CSV table of C-alpha atoms in Angstrom, one decimal:
chain,number,residue,atom,x,y,z
A,1,PHE,CA,-237.2,-160.5,-69.0
A,2,GLU,CA,-238.0,-164.1,-69.6
A,3,GLU,CA,-234.7,-166.0,-70.0
A,4,PHE,CA,-236.5,-168.7,-72.0
A,5,ASP,CA,-239.3,-168.2,-74.4
A,6,LEU,CA,-241.8,-170.7,-73.0
A,7,LEU,CA,-244.5,-170.1,-75.5
A,8,ALA,CA,-242.1,-170.5,-78.5
A,9,SER,CA,-240.7,-173.6,-76.9
A,10,GLN,CA,-244.1,-175.2,-76.6
A,11,GLN,CA,-244.6,-174.8,-80.3
A,12,GLY,CA,-241.8,-177.4,-80.6
A,13,PHE,CA,-243.7,-180.1,-78.6
A,14,ILE,CA,-244.8,-183.1,-80.8
A,15,GLY,CA,-246.0,-185.6,-78.1
A,16,SER,CA,-249.6,-185.5,-79.1
A,17,GLN,CA,-248.7,-185.8,-82.8
A,18,VAL,CA,-246.6,-189.0,-82.3
A,19,LEU,CA,-249.1,-190.6,-79.8
A,20,PRO,CA,-252.4,-188.9,-80.7
A,21,VAL,CA,-254.9,-188.3,-78.0
A,22,MET,CA,-257.8,-190.6,-77.2
A,23,ASN,CA,-260.2,-189.1,-74.7
A,24,VAL,CA,-261.6,-191.7,-72.4
A,25,ALA,CA,-264.4,-191.6,-69.7
A,26,LEU,CA,-262.7,-194.2,-67.5
A,27,GLN,CA,-259.5,-193.7,-65.6
A,28,THR,CA,-258.5,-197.4,-66.3
A,29,ALA,CA,-260.0,-199.9,-68.6
A,30,VAL,CA,-259.4,-203.0,-70.8
A,31,PHE,CA,-259.8,-202.7,-74.5
A,32,SER,CA,-259.3,-204.9,-77.6
A,33,LYS,CA,-256.8,-204.3,-80.4
A,34,ILE,CA,-256.6,-206.2,-83.7
A,35,LYS,CA,-253.7,-208.6,-84.0
A,36,VAL,CA,-251.1,-207.6,-86.6
A,37,LYS,CA,-251.3,-211.1,-88.3
A,38,SER,CA,-255.0,-210.6,-89.1
A,39,LEU,CA,-254.7,-207.2,-90.7
A,40,LEU,CA,-254.4,-208.5,-94.3
A,41,THR,CA,-255.9,-212.0,-94.1
A,42,GLU,CA,-257.0,-213.0,-97.5
A,43,ARG,CA,-260.5,-214.4,-98.2
A,44,ASN,CA,-262.6,-215.4,-101.2
A,45,THR,CA,-265.0,-212.6,-102.0
A,46,LEU,CA,-266.9,-214.3,-104.8
A,47,ARG,CA,-270.6,-214.6,-104.1
A,48,ALA,CA,-272.6,-217.4,-105.8
A,49,PRO,CA,-276.3,-216.6,-106.8
A,50,GLY,CA,-278.5,-217.1,-103.8
A,51,GLY,CA,-275.5,-217.4,-101.5
A,52,GLY,CA,-274.1,-215.1,-98.9
A,53,TYR,CA,-271.1,-212.9,-98.8
A,54,SER,CA,-267.7,-213.6,-97.3
A,55,ARG,CA,-267.5,-212.9,-93.6
A,56,GLN,CA,-264.5,-212.9,-91.3
A,57,ASP,CA,-264.0,-212.3,-87.6
A,58,TRP,CA,-261.0,-210.2,-86.8
A,59,GLU,CA,-258.6,-211.6,-84.2
A,60,PHE,CA,-258.2,-209.4,-81.2
A,61,GLU,CA,-256.0,-209.3,-78.2
A,62,GLN,CA,-256.6,-207.7,-74.9
A,63,ASP,CA,-254.7,-204.6,-73.7
A,64,SER,CA,-255.3,-202.0,-71.0
A,65,TYR,CA,-254.5,-198.5,-69.9
A,66,ALA,CA,-254.4,-196.7,-66.6
A,67,THR,CA,-253.9,-192.9,-66.6
A,68,LYS,CA,-252.1,-190.9,-64.0
A,69,GLU,CA,-252.5,-187.3,-62.9
A,70,TYR,CA,-249.7,-184.9,-63.5
A,71,GLY,CA,-249.6,-181.3,-62.4
A,72,ALA,CA,-247.5,-178.3,-61.4
A,73,GLU,CA,-248.2,-175.2,-59.2
A,74,GLU,CA,-246.9,-171.6,-59.2
A,75,VAL,CA,-247.2,-169.2,-56.2
A,76,LEU,CA,-248.5,-165.7,-56.8
A,77,ASP,CA,-247.4,-163.8,-53.7
A,78,ASP,CA,-249.6,-160.7,-53.0
A,79,ARG,CA,-246.6,-158.4,-52.4
A,80,GLU,CA,-244.7,-159.5,-55.5
A,81,ARG,CA,-247.8,-159.1,-57.5
A,82,ALA,CA,-248.2,-155.5,-56.2
A,83,ILE,CA,-244.6,-154.6,-56.9
A,84,TYR,CA,-244.6,-155.9,-60.5
A,85,ALA,CA,-248.2,-155.1,-61.3
A,86,TYR,CA,-247.2,-152.3,-63.8
A,87,THR,CA,-244.4,-154.2,-65.5
A,88,ILE,CA,-245.4,-157.8,-66.1
A,89,ASP,CA,-248.6,-159.9,-66.3
A,90,PHE,CA,-248.0,-162.0,-63.2
A,91,GLU,CA,-251.0,-164.4,-63.8
A,92,ARG,CA,-250.2,-165.0,-67.4
A,93,ILE,CA,-246.5,-165.8,-66.7
A,94,ALA,CA,-247.4,-168.1,-63.8
A,95,SER,CA,-249.9,-170.1,-65.9
A,96,MET,CA,-247.4,-170.3,-68.7
A,97,ARG,CA,-244.7,-171.6,-66.4
A,98,ALA,CA,-247.0,-174.2,-64.8
A,99,MET,CA,-248.3,-175.3,-68.2
A,100,ASP,CA,-244.8,-175.6,-69.6
A,101,ALA,CA,-243.7,-177.8,-66.7
A,102,VAL,CA,-246.6,-180.2,-67.3
A,103,MET,CA,-246.3,-180.3,-71.1
A,104,ARG,CA,-242.5,-180.6,-71.0
A,105,ASP,CA,-242.8,-183.5,-68.7
A,106,TYR,CA,-245.4,-185.1,-71.0
A,107,GLU,CA,-243.0,-184.6,-74.0
A,108,LYS,CA,-240.2,-186.3,-72.1
A,109,ARG,CA,-242.4,-189.3,-71.4
A,110,VAL,CA,-243.4,-189.6,-75.0
A,111,ALA,CA,-239.8,-189.3,-76.2
A,112,ALA,CA,-238.7,-192.0,-73.7
A,113,ALA,CA,-241.4,-194.3,-74.9
A,114,VAL,CA,-240.7,-193.8,-78.7
A,115,PHE,CA,-236.9,-193.5,-78.8
A,116,ASN,CA,-236.6,-196.6,-76.6
A,117,ALA,CA,-233.9,-199.1,-77.7
A,118,ALA,CA,-235.2,-201.6,-75.1
A,119,VAL,CA,-238.6,-201.8,-76.8
A,120,PHE,CA,-237.6,-201.3,-80.4
A,121,THR,CA,-234.6,-203.1,-81.7
A,122,PRO,CA,-232.4,-200.4,-83.3
A,123,SER,CA,-231.5,-200.5,-86.9
A,124,PRO,CA,-228.2,-198.6,-87.3
A,125,VAL,CA,-227.4,-196.7,-90.5
A,126,THR,CA,-224.0,-197.4,-92.0
A,127,VAL,CA,-222.9,-193.8,-92.3
A,128,GLU,CA,-224.3,-191.1,-89.9
A,129,TRP,CA,-226.5,-188.5,-91.6
A,130,SER,CA,-224.2,-185.8,-90.3
A,131,LYS,CA,-221.4,-187.0,-92.6
A,132,THR,CA,-220.9,-185.9,-96.2
A,133,ASN,CA,-221.0,-189.4,-97.7
A,134,SER,CA,-224.3,-190.4,-96.0
A,135,THR,CA,-227.4,-191.6,-97.8
A,136,PRO,CA,-230.4,-190.8,-95.7
A,137,VAL,CA,-232.9,-191.2,-98.5
A,138,GLN,CA,-231.7,-194.7,-99.4
A,139,ASP,CA,-231.5,-195.6,-95.7
A,140,VAL,CA,-235.1,-194.7,-95.1
A,141,LEU,CA,-236.4,-196.3,-98.3
A,142,THR,CA,-234.6,-199.6,-97.5
A,143,ARG,CA,-236.2,-199.6,-94.1
A,144,VAL,CA,-239.7,-198.9,-95.5
A,145,THR,CA,-239.5,-202.3,-97.1
A,146,THR,CA,-238.5,-203.9,-93.8
A,147,PHE,CA,-241.3,-202.0,-92.1
A,148,LYS,CA,-243.8,-203.2,-94.6
A,149,SER,CA,-242.8,-206.8,-94.1
A,150,GLN,CA,-243.2,-206.6,-90.3
A,151,MET,CA,-246.4,-204.5,-90.2
A,152,GLY,CA,-248.2,-205.5,-93.5
A,153,MET,CA,-248.7,-201.7,-94.0
A,154,LEU,CA,-246.6,-198.8,-95.1
A,155,PRO,CA,-245.2,-196.3,-92.6
A,156,ASN,CA,-246.6,-192.7,-92.8
A,157,ALA,CA,-244.2,-190.8,-90.6
A,158,LEU,CA,-240.5,-190.2,-89.8
A,159,ILE,CA,-239.5,-188.6,-86.5
A,160,PHE,CA,-236.2,-186.9,-85.8
A,161,ASN,CA,-235.1,-183.8,-83.9
A,162,ASP,CA,-234.2,-180.4,-85.3
A,163,LYS,CA,-230.4,-181.0,-85.2
A,164,VAL,CA,-231.0,-184.0,-87.6
A,165,LEU,CA,-233.2,-181.7,-89.7
A,166,ARG,CA,-230.4,-179.2,-90.1
A,167,ASN,CA,-228.0,-182.0,-91.2
A,168,LEU,CA,-230.5,-183.2,-93.8
A,169,GLN,CA,-230.9,-179.8,-95.2
A,170,VAL,CA,-227.2,-179.7,-96.2
A,171,ASN,CA,-226.9,-183.4,-97.0
A,172,GLU,CA,-225.3,-184.0,-100.4
A,173,GLU,CA,-227.7,-186.8,-101.4
A,174,ILE,CA,-230.8,-184.7,-100.6
A,175,ILE,CA,-229.5,-181.6,-102.3
A,176,ASP,CA,-228.5,-183.6,-105.4
A,177,ARG,CA,-232.0,-185.1,-105.6
A,178,LEU,CA,-233.7,-181.7,-105.2
A,179,LYS,CA,-231.4,-179.7,-107.5
A,180,TYR,CA,-233.4,-180.7,-110.6
A,181,SER,CA,-236.4,-179.0,-109.0
A,182,GLY,CA,-234.3,-175.8,-108.7
A,183,ILE,CA,-233.6,-176.3,-105.0
A,184,ASP,CA,-229.9,-175.6,-104.3
A,185,ASP,CA,-230.2,-173.5,-101.1
A,186,PRO,CA,-230.5,-175.5,-97.8
A,187,LYS,CA,-232.8,-172.9,-96.4
A,188,LYS,CA,-235.3,-173.9,-99.1
A,189,VAL,CA,-235.4,-177.6,-98.1
A,190,THR,CA,-238.7,-177.9,-96.3
A,191,LEU,CA,-240.4,-180.7,-94.4
A,192,GLN,CA,-242.8,-181.2,-97.3
A,193,MET,CA,-239.9,-181.8,-99.7
A,194,LEU,CA,-238.3,-184.3,-97.3
A,195,ALA,CA,-241.6,-186.1,-96.9
A,196,ALA,CA,-241.8,-186.3,-100.7
A,197,LEU,CA,-238.2,-187.7,-101.0
A,198,PHE,CA,-238.9,-190.3,-98.3
A,199,ASN,CA,-242.3,-191.0,-99.8
A,200,LEU,CA,-244.1,-190.4,-96.4
A,201,GLN,CA,-247.0,-188.3,-95.3
A,202,TYR,CA,-245.4,-186.7,-92.3
A,203,ILE,CA,-242.0,-185.5,-91.2
A,204,ILE,CA,-242.3,-184.8,-87.5
A,205,VAL,CA,-239.6,-182.6,-86.0
A,206,PRO,CA,-239.5,-181.7,-82.3
A,207,ASN,CA,-237.5,-178.7,-81.1
A,208,THR,CA,-237.6,-179.1,-77.4
A,209,MET,CA,-234.9,-178.8,-74.7
A,210,ARG,CA,-234.7,-179.8,-71.1
A,211,ASN,CA,-232.5,-178.5,-68.2
A,212,SER,CA,-231.1,-181.6,-66.6
A,213,ALA,CA,-229.1,-179.6,-64.0
A,214,ASN,CA,-230.0,-180.2,-60.3
A,215,PRO,CA,-232.1,-177.4,-58.8
A,216,GLY,CA,-229.1,-176.2,-56.7
A,217,GLN,CA,-226.8,-175.7,-59.7
A,218,THR,CA,-226.2,-172.2,-60.9
A,219,THR,CA,-225.4,-173.2,-64.4
A,220,PRO,CA,-228.1,-174.8,-66.6
A,221,THR,CA,-227.4,-178.1,-68.5
A,222,PHE,CA,-229.5,-178.0,-71.6
A,223,SER,CA,-230.0,-181.1,-73.7
A,224,ASP,CA,-232.5,-182.3,-76.4
A,225,ILE,CA,-235.5,-184.1,-75.1
A,226,TRP,CA,-235.5,-186.2,-78.4
A,227,ASP,CA,-232.1,-187.7,-78.9
A,228,ASP,CA,-230.3,-186.9,-82.2
A,229,GLU,CA,-228.9,-190.4,-82.2
A,230,TYR,CA,-232.3,-191.8,-83.3
A,231,ALA,CA,-235.0,-191.5,-86.0
A,232,MET,CA,-238.3,-193.3,-85.8
A,233,LEU,CA,-239.9,-194.6,-88.9
A,234,CYS,CA,-243.5,-195.4,-87.9
A,235,ARG,CA,-247.2,-195.3,-88.5
A,236,VAL,CA,-249.0,-192.7,-86.5
A,237,ALA,CA,-252.8,-192.7,-86.0
A,238,THR,CA,-254.9,-190.6,-88.3
A,239,SER,CA,-258.3,-191.2,-86.8
A,240,GLN,CA,-260.1,-191.6,-83.4
A,241,ASP,CA,-260.7,-195.3,-84.2
A,242,LEU,CA,-259.0,-197.2,-81.3
A,243,LYS,CA,-258.8,-200.3,-83.6
A,244,GLU,CA,-256.6,-198.4,-86.1
A,245,PRO,CA,-253.2,-200.0,-86.1
A,246,CYS,CA,-250.7,-197.3,-85.1
A,247,LEU,CA,-247.6,-196.8,-83.0
A,248,GLY,CA,-249.5,-195.7,-79.9
A,249,ARG,CA,-251.9,-193.3,-78.2
A,250,THR,CA,-252.2,-190.9,-75.4
A,251,PHE,CA,-255.1,-192.0,-73.2
A,252,HIS,CA,-256.6,-188.9,-71.6
A,253,PHE,CA,-259.1,-189.3,-68.8
A,254,THR,CA,-261.6,-186.5,-69.0
A,255,GLY,CA,-263.8,-187.5,-66.0
A,256,ASP,CA,-262.0,-185.5,-63.4
A,257,GLY,CA,-262.0,-182.1,-65.2
A,258,SER,CA,-258.6,-182.7,-67.0
A,259,SER,CA,-257.8,-181.1,-70.4
A,260,LEU,CA,-254.8,-182.3,-72.4
A,261,GLY,CA,-253.0,-179.0,-72.5
A,262,GLY,CA,-253.6,-178.6,-68.8
A,263,THR,CA,-256.6,-177.5,-66.7
A,264,VAL,CA,-255.8,-174.2,-65.0
A,265,GLU,CA,-257.1,-173.7,-61.5
A,266,THR,CA,-256.4,-171.2,-58.7
A,267,TYR,CA,-257.0,-171.3,-55.0
A,268,ARG,CA,-256.1,-169.1,-52.0
A,269,HIS,CA,-253.4,-169.9,-49.5
A,270,GLU,CA,-254.0,-167.1,-46.9
A,271,PRO,CA,-251.2,-168.0,-44.4
A,272,ASN,CA,-248.7,-167.0,-47.1
A,273,ARG,CA,-250.9,-164.2,-48.6
A,274,SER,CA,-250.7,-165.9,-51.9
A,275,ASP,CA,-252.8,-167.3,-54.7
A,276,ILE,CA,-251.7,-170.7,-56.0
A,277,MET,CA,-252.1,-171.4,-59.7
A,278,ARG,CA,-252.2,-175.1,-60.7
A,279,VAL,CA,-252.1,-176.8,-64.1
A,280,ARG,CA,-252.9,-180.5,-64.3
A,281,HIS,CA,-253.9,-183.3,-66.7
A,282,ASP,CA,-254.6,-187.0,-66.4
A,283,VAL,CA,-252.9,-189.2,-69.1
A,284,GLN,CA,-251.1,-192.3,-70.0
A,285,GLU,CA,-248.7,-192.6,-73.0
A,286,LYS,CA,-248.9,-196.1,-74.4
A,287,ILE,CA,-247.2,-197.9,-77.3
A,288,LEU,CA,-249.8,-200.1,-78.9
A,289,TYR,CA,-248.0,-201.9,-81.8
A,290,THR,CA,-244.2,-202.3,-81.6
A,291,ALA,CA,-244.4,-203.5,-85.3
A,292,ALA,CA,-245.7,-200.0,-86.2
A,293,GLY,CA,-242.3,-198.5,-85.3
A,294,LEU,CA,-238.8,-199.1,-86.7
A,295,LEU,CA,-236.2,-197.3,-84.7
A,296,MET,CA,-233.2,-196.1,-86.7
A,297,SER,CA,-229.9,-195.4,-84.8
A,298,ASN,CA,-226.4,-194.1,-85.4
A,299,ILE,CA,-228.0,-191.0,-87.0
A,300,THR,CA,-225.6,-188.4,-85.7
A,301,GLU,CA,-221.8,-188.6,-85.1
């Protein structure tokens, strides 16, 4: 039996939602991004007869990316494959394990970039959302105003992990606001309802774990990849336009045969009478606008 349902776990990965993928033909390059201060610059749009129309040059700043290759391999021993041929699909499990290793590592890097108190100055809530007298809706709405003043645009997403979600589903303030719609059962509090309460397009909830125990340890040490101490109010990209102001992107270099979910390859290693299955991809996770993220802290007691 598989001790951990890898496929179901992968369904909880959110890395490419938070930092949407931008396929690039060059492994490294310099690009331009619009300066935040020029996003909403006012100008006179009145046109006089015979005259021209108002024009304005956007102010840009230079940035760069440089992708790295990540990968994992699994050994398919000929004898093991013969022994278990009638009980398990050896190749499928090997590819799943290698792909899971690559995607879980990608998820960890995205989480470390987004829930980063060294890059985003945390804004602590007064009462943790896990307590009965907390006010998560008011906490978020207050910070939407702060976000708007620093970005010149409204946020469209809120990111927190599944433990925080469970706390919100039984939160008194949220249940009280929803009860007039006939919602009094926490199991009926959906992400769409929370998005409506927070006046946001997206509520993004990861459900991913990692085993931080050393390889030699017999007992696993499971912990959340996305820390329940934080929630990120942000603006995520909704298009492939690199000039769209957003929290960040995942630059994916396609020139060497990489695919984001992992390119699966096999080769023969005859000295060990084994086939080697490899999964790899070539990416960089990059925060583009720190003003497009407001990191909330003190979320869980």
